[in-house]
Coordinates of C-alpha atoms in Angstrom, one line a residue:
M224 CA 21.8 -93.8 93.0
Y225 CA 22.5 -90.2 92.5
Q226 CA 24.9 -89.8 89.6
M227 CA 27.0 -86.7 89.3
Q228 CA 26.9 -84.8 85.9
P229 CA 29.6 -82.7 84.7
P230 CA 28.6 -79.0 84.5
Q231 CA 27.0 -78.0 81.2
P232 CA 28.1 -74.8 79.4
V233 CA 25.7 -71.9 79.8
Q234 CA 24.1 -70.5 76.6
P235 CA 24.2 -66.6 76.4
V236 CA 20.8 -64.9 76.3
Q237 CA 20.3 -63.1 72.9
P238 CA 18.7 -59.7 73.3
R239 CA 15.4 -59.2 71.4
P240 CA 15.8 -57.0 68.3
E241 CA 14.3 -53.6 68.6
E242 CA 11.4 -52.8 66.4
P243 CA 11.8 -49.7 64.1
K244 CA 10.0 -46.7 65.5
R245 CA 7.0 -45.6 63.5
M246 CA 5.8 -42.0 63.1
S247 CA 2.6 -41.3 64.9
V248 CA -0.4 -40.0 63.1
P249 CA -0.1 -36.5 64.6
Q250 CA 3.5 -36.3 63.4
I251 CA 2.5 -37.2 59.8
L252 CA -0.2 -34.6 59.9
L253 CA 2.1 -32.0 61.2
I254 CA 4.7 -32.7 58.5
T255 CA 2.0 -32.6 55.8
V256 CA 0.8 -29.3 57.1
V257 CA 4.3 -27.9 57.1
I258 CA 5.1 -29.0 53.5
G259 CA 1.8 -27.6 52.3
F260 CA 2.5 -24.3 53.9
V261 CA 5.9 -24.1 52.3
V262 CA 4.5 -24.9 48.9
W263 CA 1.7 -22.3 49.4
Y264 CA 4.2 -19.7 50.5
L265 CA 6.5 -20.3 47.6
V266 CA 3.7 -20.2 45.1
T267 CA 2.2 -17.0 46.5
A268 CA 5.6 -15.4 47.0
L269 CA 7.0 -16.2 43.5
T270 CA 3.8 -15.8 41.4
P271 CA 3.2 -12.2 40.4
E272 CA 0.0 -10.8 41.8
A273 CA -2.8 -10.5 39.3
E274 CA -3.7 -7.0 38.4
P275 CA -6.8 -5.9 40.4
Y276 CA -8.0 -3.4 37.8
G277 CA -8.4 -3.0 34.1
R278 CA -9.6 -0.4 31.6
I279 CA -12.4 -0.2 29.1
T280 CA -11.1 0.2 25.6
A281 CA -12.7 0.7 22.2
G282 CA -13.2 -2.3 20.0
T283 CA -14.9 -3.3 16.7
I284 CA -16.8 -6.5 15.9
G285 CA -18.5 -7.6 12.7
S286 CA -18.7 -10.1 10.0
R287 CA -16.0 -10.5 7.3
Y288 CA -16.5 -11.7 3.7
S289 CA -13.7 -12.5 1.4
G290 CA -13.6 -13.0 -2.4
D291 CA -11.9 -12.1 -5.7
C292 CA -12.0 -8.5 -6.8
L293 CA -12.0 -6.8 -10.3
I294 CA -11.0 -3.1 -10.3
V295 CA -12.8 -0.6 -12.5
R296 CA -11.3 2.9 -12.8
D297 CA -12.6 6.0 -14.5
E298 CA -10.1 5.8 -17.3
T299 CA -9.9 6.4 -21.1
P300 CA -7.4 4.7 -23.4
Y301 CA -5.9 6.5 -26.4
D302 CA -4.5 4.6 -29.4
A303 CA -2.9 5.2 -32.7
E304 CA -2.3 3.2 -35.9
G305 CA 0.7 2.8 -38.1
L306 CA 3.2 4.1 -35.5
T307 CA 6.9 3.4 -35.5
S308 CA 7.9 4.7 -32.1
I309 CA 6.7 6.9 -29.2
E310 CA 8.6 9.7 -27.4
Y311 CA 7.2 10.1 -23.9
V312 CA 7.1 13.7 -22.6
A313 CA 5.1 13.3 -19.4
E314 CA 6.2 11.0 -16.6
E315 CA 4.5 7.8 -15.7
G316 CA 1.8 8.2 -13.0
Q317 CA 2.1 12.0 -13.2
P318 CA -0.9 14.2 -12.6
I319 CA -1.3 16.5 -15.5
S320 CA -3.6 19.4 -16.5
R321 CA -5.6 19.9 -19.7
G322 CA -3.3 20.9 -22.6
N323 CA -0.1 19.4 -21.2
V324 CA 1.9 17.4 -23.8
I325 CA 1.9 13.7 -23.0
C326 CA 3.9 12.2 -25.9
N327 CA 5.0 12.4 -29.5
V328 CA 4.1 9.5 -31.8
Y329 CA 6.1 8.8 -35.0
S330 CA 4.1 7.3 -37.9
S331 CA 5.2 4.4 -40.1
G332 CA 6.9 6.8 -42.6
F333 CA 9.4 7.9 -40.0
S334 CA 12.8 6.4 -39.9
T335 CA 15.5 6.6 -37.3
R336 CA 17.8 7.8 -40.0
E337 CA 16.0 11.1 -39.9
M338 CA 16.9 11.6 -36.3
T339 CA 20.5 10.6 -37.1
T340 CA 20.6 13.3 -39.8
L341 CA 19.2 15.9 -37.4
Q342 CA 21.8 15.1 -34.8
D343 CA 24.5 15.3 -37.4
Y344 CA 23.4 18.9 -38.3
R345 CA 23.4 19.8 -34.6
D346 CA 26.9 18.4 -34.2
Q347 CA 28.2 20.5 -37.1
I348 CA 26.6 23.6 -35.5
K349 CA 28.3 22.9 -32.2
E350 CA 31.7 22.4 -33.7
Y351 CA 31.5 25.5 -35.8
Q352 CA 30.3 27.6 -32.8
I353 CA 33.3 26.4 -30.8
K354 CA 35.6 27.3 -33.8
L355 CA 34.1 30.8 -33.9
L356 CA 34.4 31.4 -30.2
R357 CA 38.1 30.3 -30.1
S358 CA 38.8 32.8 -32.9
E359 CA 37.4 35.7 -30.8
V360 CA 40.0 38.2 -29.7
A361 CA 37.9 40.6 -27.7
T362 CA 36.3 39.5 -24.4
D363 CA 32.6 39.0 -24.6
A364 CA 31.2 39.6 -21.1
R365 CA 27.7 38.4 -22.0
M366 CA 29.0 35.2 -23.4
E367 CA 31.2 34.5 -20.4
K368 CA 28.2 35.0 -18.0
L369 CA 26.0 32.6 -20.0
E370 CA 28.8 30.0 -20.1
S371 CA 29.3 30.4 -16.4
D372 CA 25.6 29.9 -15.8
V373 CA 25.6 26.6 -17.7
L374 CA 28.7 25.3 -15.9
N375 CA 27.3 26.2 -12.5
R376 CA 24.0 24.5 -13.2
A377 CA 25.9 21.4 -14.5
R378 CA 28.0 21.3 -11.3
E379 CA 24.8 21.5 -9.1
V380 CA 23.3 18.5 -11.0
R381 CA 26.5 16.5 -10.6
T382 CA 26.5 17.3 -6.9
L383 CA 22.9 16.1 -6.6
V384 CA 23.7 12.9 -8.4
G385 CA 26.6 12.4 -6.0
G386 CA 24.1 12.3 -3.1
A387 CA 23.4 15.9 -2.1
R388 CA 19.9 16.8 -1.2
G389 CA 17.8 18.8 -3.6
N390 CA 15.2 18.7 -6.4
M391 CA 16.5 17.1 -9.5
N392 CA 13.5 18.2 -11.7
N393 CA 14.1 21.9 -10.8
L394 CA 17.8 21.7 -11.5
E395 CA 17.2 20.0 -14.8
S396 CA 14.8 22.8 -15.8
L397 CA 17.3 25.4 -14.7
L398 CA 20.1 23.7 -16.7
D399 CA 17.9 23.4 -19.8
A400 CA 17.0 27.1 -19.5
A401 CA 20.7 28.1 -19.2
I402 CA 21.7 26.1 -22.3
T403 CA 18.8 27.5 -24.3
A404 CA 19.8 31.1 -23.4
R405 CA 23.3 30.4 -24.4
Q406 CA 22.3 28.9 -27.8
R407 CA 19.9 31.8 -28.4
Y408 CA 22.7 34.3 -27.9
L409 CA 25.1 32.4 -30.1
K410 CA 22.5 32.3 -32.9
Q411 CA 22.1 36.1 -32.6
K412 CA 25.8 36.8 -32.2
Y413 CA 26.7 35.0 -35.5
S414 CA 23.6 35.7 -37.4
E415 CA 25.7 37.4 -40.2
D416 CA 27.9 34.3 -40.7
Q417 CA 26.7 32.6 -43.9
R418 CA 27.9 29.1 -43.0
M419 CA 26.3 29.3 -39.6
T420 CA 23.0 30.5 -41.2
R421 CA 23.1 27.6 -43.7
L422 CA 23.6 25.1 -40.9
Y423 CA 20.6 26.5 -38.9
D424 CA 18.5 26.3 -42.1
D425 CA 19.5 22.6 -42.6
E426 CA 18.5 21.9 -39.0
Q427 CA 15.2 23.6 -39.3
S428 CA 14.4 21.8 -42.6
Q429 CA 15.1 18.4 -41.0
M430 CA 13.0 19.2 -38.0
Q431 CA 10.1 20.1 -40.3
R432 CA 10.6 16.9 -42.1
I433 CA 10.4 14.9 -38.9
S434 CA 7.4 16.8 -37.7
S435 CA 5.5 15.7 -40.8
W436 CA 5.7 12.2 -39.4
T437 CA 5.0 13.2 -35.8
K438 CA 1.8 13.7 -34.0
Q439 CA 1.8 15.3 -30.6
Y440 CA -0.7 14.2 -28.0
A441 CA -1.8 16.6 -25.3
A442 CA -4.2 16.0 -22.3
L443 CA -7.8 16.7 -23.1
T444 CA -8.8 16.6 -19.4
E445 CA -7.1 16.7 -16.0
G446 CA -6.0 13.3 -14.6
I447 CA -3.2 10.9 -14.1
V448 CA -1.3 9.6 -17.2
S449 CA -0.1 6.0 -17.5
F450 CA 1.7 4.3 -20.4
Y451 CA 0.8 0.8 -19.1
S452 CA -2.4 -0.9 -20.4
D453 CA -4.0 -4.3 -20.0
G454 CA -6.7 -3.9 -22.6
Y455 CA -9.6 -4.1 -20.2
E456 CA -10.0 -0.3 -20.4
Y457 CA -11.9 -0.5 -23.7
G458 CA -14.7 -2.8 -22.5
L459 CA -14.8 -2.4 -18.7
T460 CA -15.8 1.1 -17.8
I461 CA -17.6 3.0 -15.1
N462 CA -20.6 3.3 -17.4
N463 CA -21.1 -0.4 -17.9
Y464 CA -19.5 -2.2 -14.9
D465 CA -22.9 -2.9 -13.4
Q466 CA -24.1 -4.7 -16.5
Y467 CA -21.8 -7.8 -16.1
S468 CA -23.2 -11.0 -14.7
P469 CA -21.4 -13.1 -12.1
A470 CA -20.3 -15.5 -14.8
Q471 CA -18.9 -12.7 -16.9
V472 CA -17.0 -11.2 -14.0
R473 CA -15.6 -14.6 -13.1
S474 CA -14.4 -15.0 -16.7
M475 CA -12.7 -11.6 -16.6
L476 CA -11.0 -12.6 -13.3
N477 CA -9.7 -15.7 -15.0
G478 CA -8.1 -13.5 -17.7
T479 CA -10.7 -13.2 -20.4
K480 CA -11.1 -9.6 -21.6
P481 CA -14.6 -8.3 -22.3
E482 CA -15.6 -8.4 -26.0
Q483 CA -15.5 -4.6 -26.4
A484 CA -11.8 -4.7 -25.3
V485 CA -10.6 -5.9 -28.7
T486 CA -9.0 -2.9 -30.4
Q487 CA -9.2 -2.2 -34.1
K488 CA -6.6 -4.1 -36.1
G489 CA -3.4 -2.2 -36.5
K490 CA -4.0 0.1 -33.6
T491 CA -1.7 0.3 -30.5
T492 CA -2.6 1.8 -27.1
I493 CA -0.2 4.6 -26.4
Y494 CA -1.5 5.8 -23.0
R495 CA -4.5 5.9 -20.7
M496 CA -5.9 8.8 -18.7
I497 CA -7.2 8.1 -15.2
R498 CA -9.4 10.5 -13.5
E499 CA -9.8 10.9 -9.7
G500 CA -13.2 10.5 -8.0
Y501 CA -15.2 7.3 -7.7
W502 CA -13.7 4.0 -8.8
Y503 CA -15.5 0.6 -8.5
V504 CA -14.9 -3.0 -7.4
L505 CA -16.7 -6.1 -8.7
M506 CA -16.3 -8.5 -5.9
M507 CA -17.1 -12.2 -6.2
V508 CA -18.0 -12.9 -2.6
R509 CA -17.3 -16.6 -1.6
D510 CA -20.2 -16.6 0.9
S511 CA -23.1 -16.4 -1.6
S512 CA -25.7 -16.7 1.2
W513 CA -24.8 -13.3 2.5
N514 CA -27.4 -10.6 2.0
P515 CA -25.5 -7.2 1.5
V516 CA -27.4 -4.0 2.2
E517 CA -27.5 -1.7 -0.8
G518 CA -26.3 1.7 0.1
A519 CA -24.5 0.4 3.2
V520 CA -20.8 1.3 3.7
Y521 CA -18.4 -1.5 4.5
E522 CA -14.6 -1.6 5.1
L523 CA -12.8 -3.1 2.1
K524 CA -9.3 -4.4 2.3
L525 CA -7.7 -5.1 -1.1
E526 CA -4.8 -7.6 -0.7
S527 CA -2.1 -7.1 -3.3
F528 CA 1.6 -6.1 -3.4
M529 CA 0.5 -3.1 -1.3
D530 CA -2.5 -3.7 0.8
T531 CA -5.1 -0.9 0.6
T532 CA -8.0 -0.4 3.0
V533 CA -10.9 1.9 1.9
Q534 CA -14.6 2.5 2.7
A535 CA -16.8 1.0 0.0
R536 CA -20.5 1.5 -0.6
V537 CA -22.7 -1.3 -2.0
V538 CA -24.3 -0.2 -5.3
S539 CA -26.0 -3.5 -6.1
F540 CA -25.4 -7.3 -6.1
T541 CA -26.5 -10.2 -8.3
R542 CA -26.8 -13.9 -7.6
S543 CA -26.5 -16.4 -10.4
G544 CA -25.3 -19.9 -10.9
G545 CA -24.4 -20.3 -7.2
E546 CA -22.2 -17.2 -7.3
M547 CA -22.7 -13.6 -6.2
V548 CA -21.1 -10.4 -7.4
V549 CA -21.3 -7.4 -5.2
R550 CA -20.7 -4.0 -6.9
L551 CA -18.9 -1.5 -4.7
A552 CA -18.3 2.2 -5.2
V553 CA -15.1 3.7 -3.6
D554 CA -14.6 7.5 -3.1
A555 CA -10.9 7.5 -2.5
P556 CA -7.6 8.4 -4.3
V557 CA -7.1 6.1 -7.3
Q558 CA -3.3 6.0 -7.1
P559 CA -3.1 2.8 -4.9
V560 CA -5.0 0.8 -7.5
L561 CA -3.5 2.5 -10.6
Y562 CA -1.9 -0.7 -11.7
I563 CA -4.2 -3.3 -10.1
R564 CA -6.9 -5.1 -12.2
T565 CA -7.5 -8.2 -10.1
C566 CA -6.8 -9.1 -6.5
T567 CA -8.3 -10.8 -3.4
G568 CA -10.3 -8.7 -1.0
E569 CA -12.0 -8.8 2.4
L570 CA -15.2 -6.9 3.1
G571 CA -16.3 -6.2 6.7
D572 CA -19.3 -4.6 8.4
H573 CA -17.7 -3.2 11.5
V574 CA -19.6 -2.1 14.6
S575 CA -17.9 0.1 17.2
T576 CA -18.3 -1.2 20.7
L577 CA -16.4 -1.4 24.1
M578 CA -14.0 -4.1 25.1
V579 CA -12.9 -5.3 28.6
P580 CA -10.6 -8.1 29.9
A581 CA -12.5 -11.4 30.4
R582 CA -11.8 -11.2 34.2
A583 CA -13.8 -7.9 34.4
I584 CA -17.1 -9.8 33.8
Y585 CA -18.9 -10.2 37.1
Y586 CA -22.3 -11.9 37.7
Q587 CA -24.8 -10.5 40.1
D588 CA -28.2 -12.1 40.4
N589 CA -27.4 -14.1 37.2
M590 CA -26.8 -10.9 35.3
A591 CA -23.5 -10.2 33.6
G592 CA -21.9 -6.8 34.2
V593 CA -18.7 -4.9 35.1
V594 CA -17.8 -3.1 38.3
V595 CA -16.7 0.4 37.5
V596 CA -14.3 2.0 40.0
D597 CA -14.4 5.7 40.5
G598 CA -12.2 6.7 43.4
S599 CA -13.5 4.9 46.5
Y600 CA -16.8 4.1 44.8
Q601 CA -17.5 0.9 43.0
T602 CA -20.7 0.5 40.8
F603 CA -22.0 -2.6 39.1
I604 CA -23.2 -1.9 35.6
P605 CA -25.2 -4.6 33.7
V606 CA -24.0 -5.3 30.2
N607 CA -24.7 -7.3 27.1
I608 CA -21.9 -9.7 26.1
L609 CA -21.5 -9.4 22.3
E610 CA -18.5 -11.5 21.6
K611 CA -15.5 -13.2 23.4
R612 CA -12.2 -13.3 21.6
D613 CA -8.5 -13.8 22.7
G614 CA -9.1 -13.1 26.4
S615 CA -11.2 -10.0 25.8
V616 CA -15.0 -9.5 25.9
F617 CA -16.9 -7.1 23.7
I618 CA -19.7 -5.5 25.6
S619 CA -22.5 -2.9 25.4
A620 CA -24.2 -1.3 28.4
I621 CA -27.8 -2.1 28.9
Q622 CA -28.3 1.5 29.9
Q623 CA -26.8 3.7 27.2
G624 CA -24.3 6.4 28.2
V625 CA -23.0 4.9 31.5
L626 CA -19.9 3.2 30.0
F627 CA -17.2 4.7 27.9
E628 CA -13.6 4.2 26.8
G629 CA -11.0 4.8 29.5
Q630 CA -13.1 3.9 32.6
T631 CA -11.4 1.7 35.3
V632 CA -13.1 -1.6 36.0
R633 CA -12.4 -4.2 38.7
L634 CA -10.9 -7.6 37.8
F635 CA -12.0 -10.8 39.5

């Protein structure tokens, strides 16, 4: 029997979810190409273009040797015994000629009271001169002119001290001459005055008394005078500097004075005279395996409070006890080393050569060279590479005379 069923509810059909679209391989390749092009464009657009050309410049290469240096000057010390004080006449470091007064040395019998007495006589002379001048009734034109000269010179000195430009030494000399001329005239003007004559006699007697205890030192030769001494001048001279062994030089570098440097008991060095010409350097080179060439000229840089670079010639060298002393002769002004006894130094044997940027080196058939640009012509020149340093290459042409400073080379 067919049985009727009530109608069943119809279930709605759910649509199938859409799968996400994937990029095709051609699309991926296209995007990669575009991104790569953009990156390349930005890099090439924003990066400065490398210089296509460079220049050949002059350069120097060579070995450097460092060590401790002992300076030997052509100098002579002068001493005195039993002195009380020294009056310096010459200036420190001043070049002087033969016969110039350097200083006055007062012996042990001299007392400062003698100078006080002399100044007292001079003060009395000055006061009495002023008294006589004030008592004058008639006008003395000569005296007025001399007085005016002194005042004018004094004003010029004061102006110079205040910052004006000029030569102080010349002005001091002119002022001294004006004062001397005025004193000479006053002495002549009042030569008949008995009190003035007696005061002048007292002054002269005191000056003679002082001079009996005074010895004047004058230059025996031309040179530079200095009142500073370290005692080495007596035992370390240009006549014996080459006789010291490495051990003795090392000892002097450490502060031990040579045996001959001991002055006689009771004597004091008052000054030293330094002559221009050759001076010498005893250099304890740290690289004792180096073989210096006697007679060869090297560049020497002395490192002190004021660095000095000079050309030094090797006189001789000695190895002993694992150390080496190189004796160097320097033909240069002595002023830069006037007060130096020990310092560190650097010795170099420089060779002049040519230098190009590292990018200028080009290899053709396994041979290094540079491409020289001359207008529209480019020429490959084979070279020897001597040294590479800090982005530069030191070179020498295999064929001499084809490369020189200032030429343009191509960069690669």
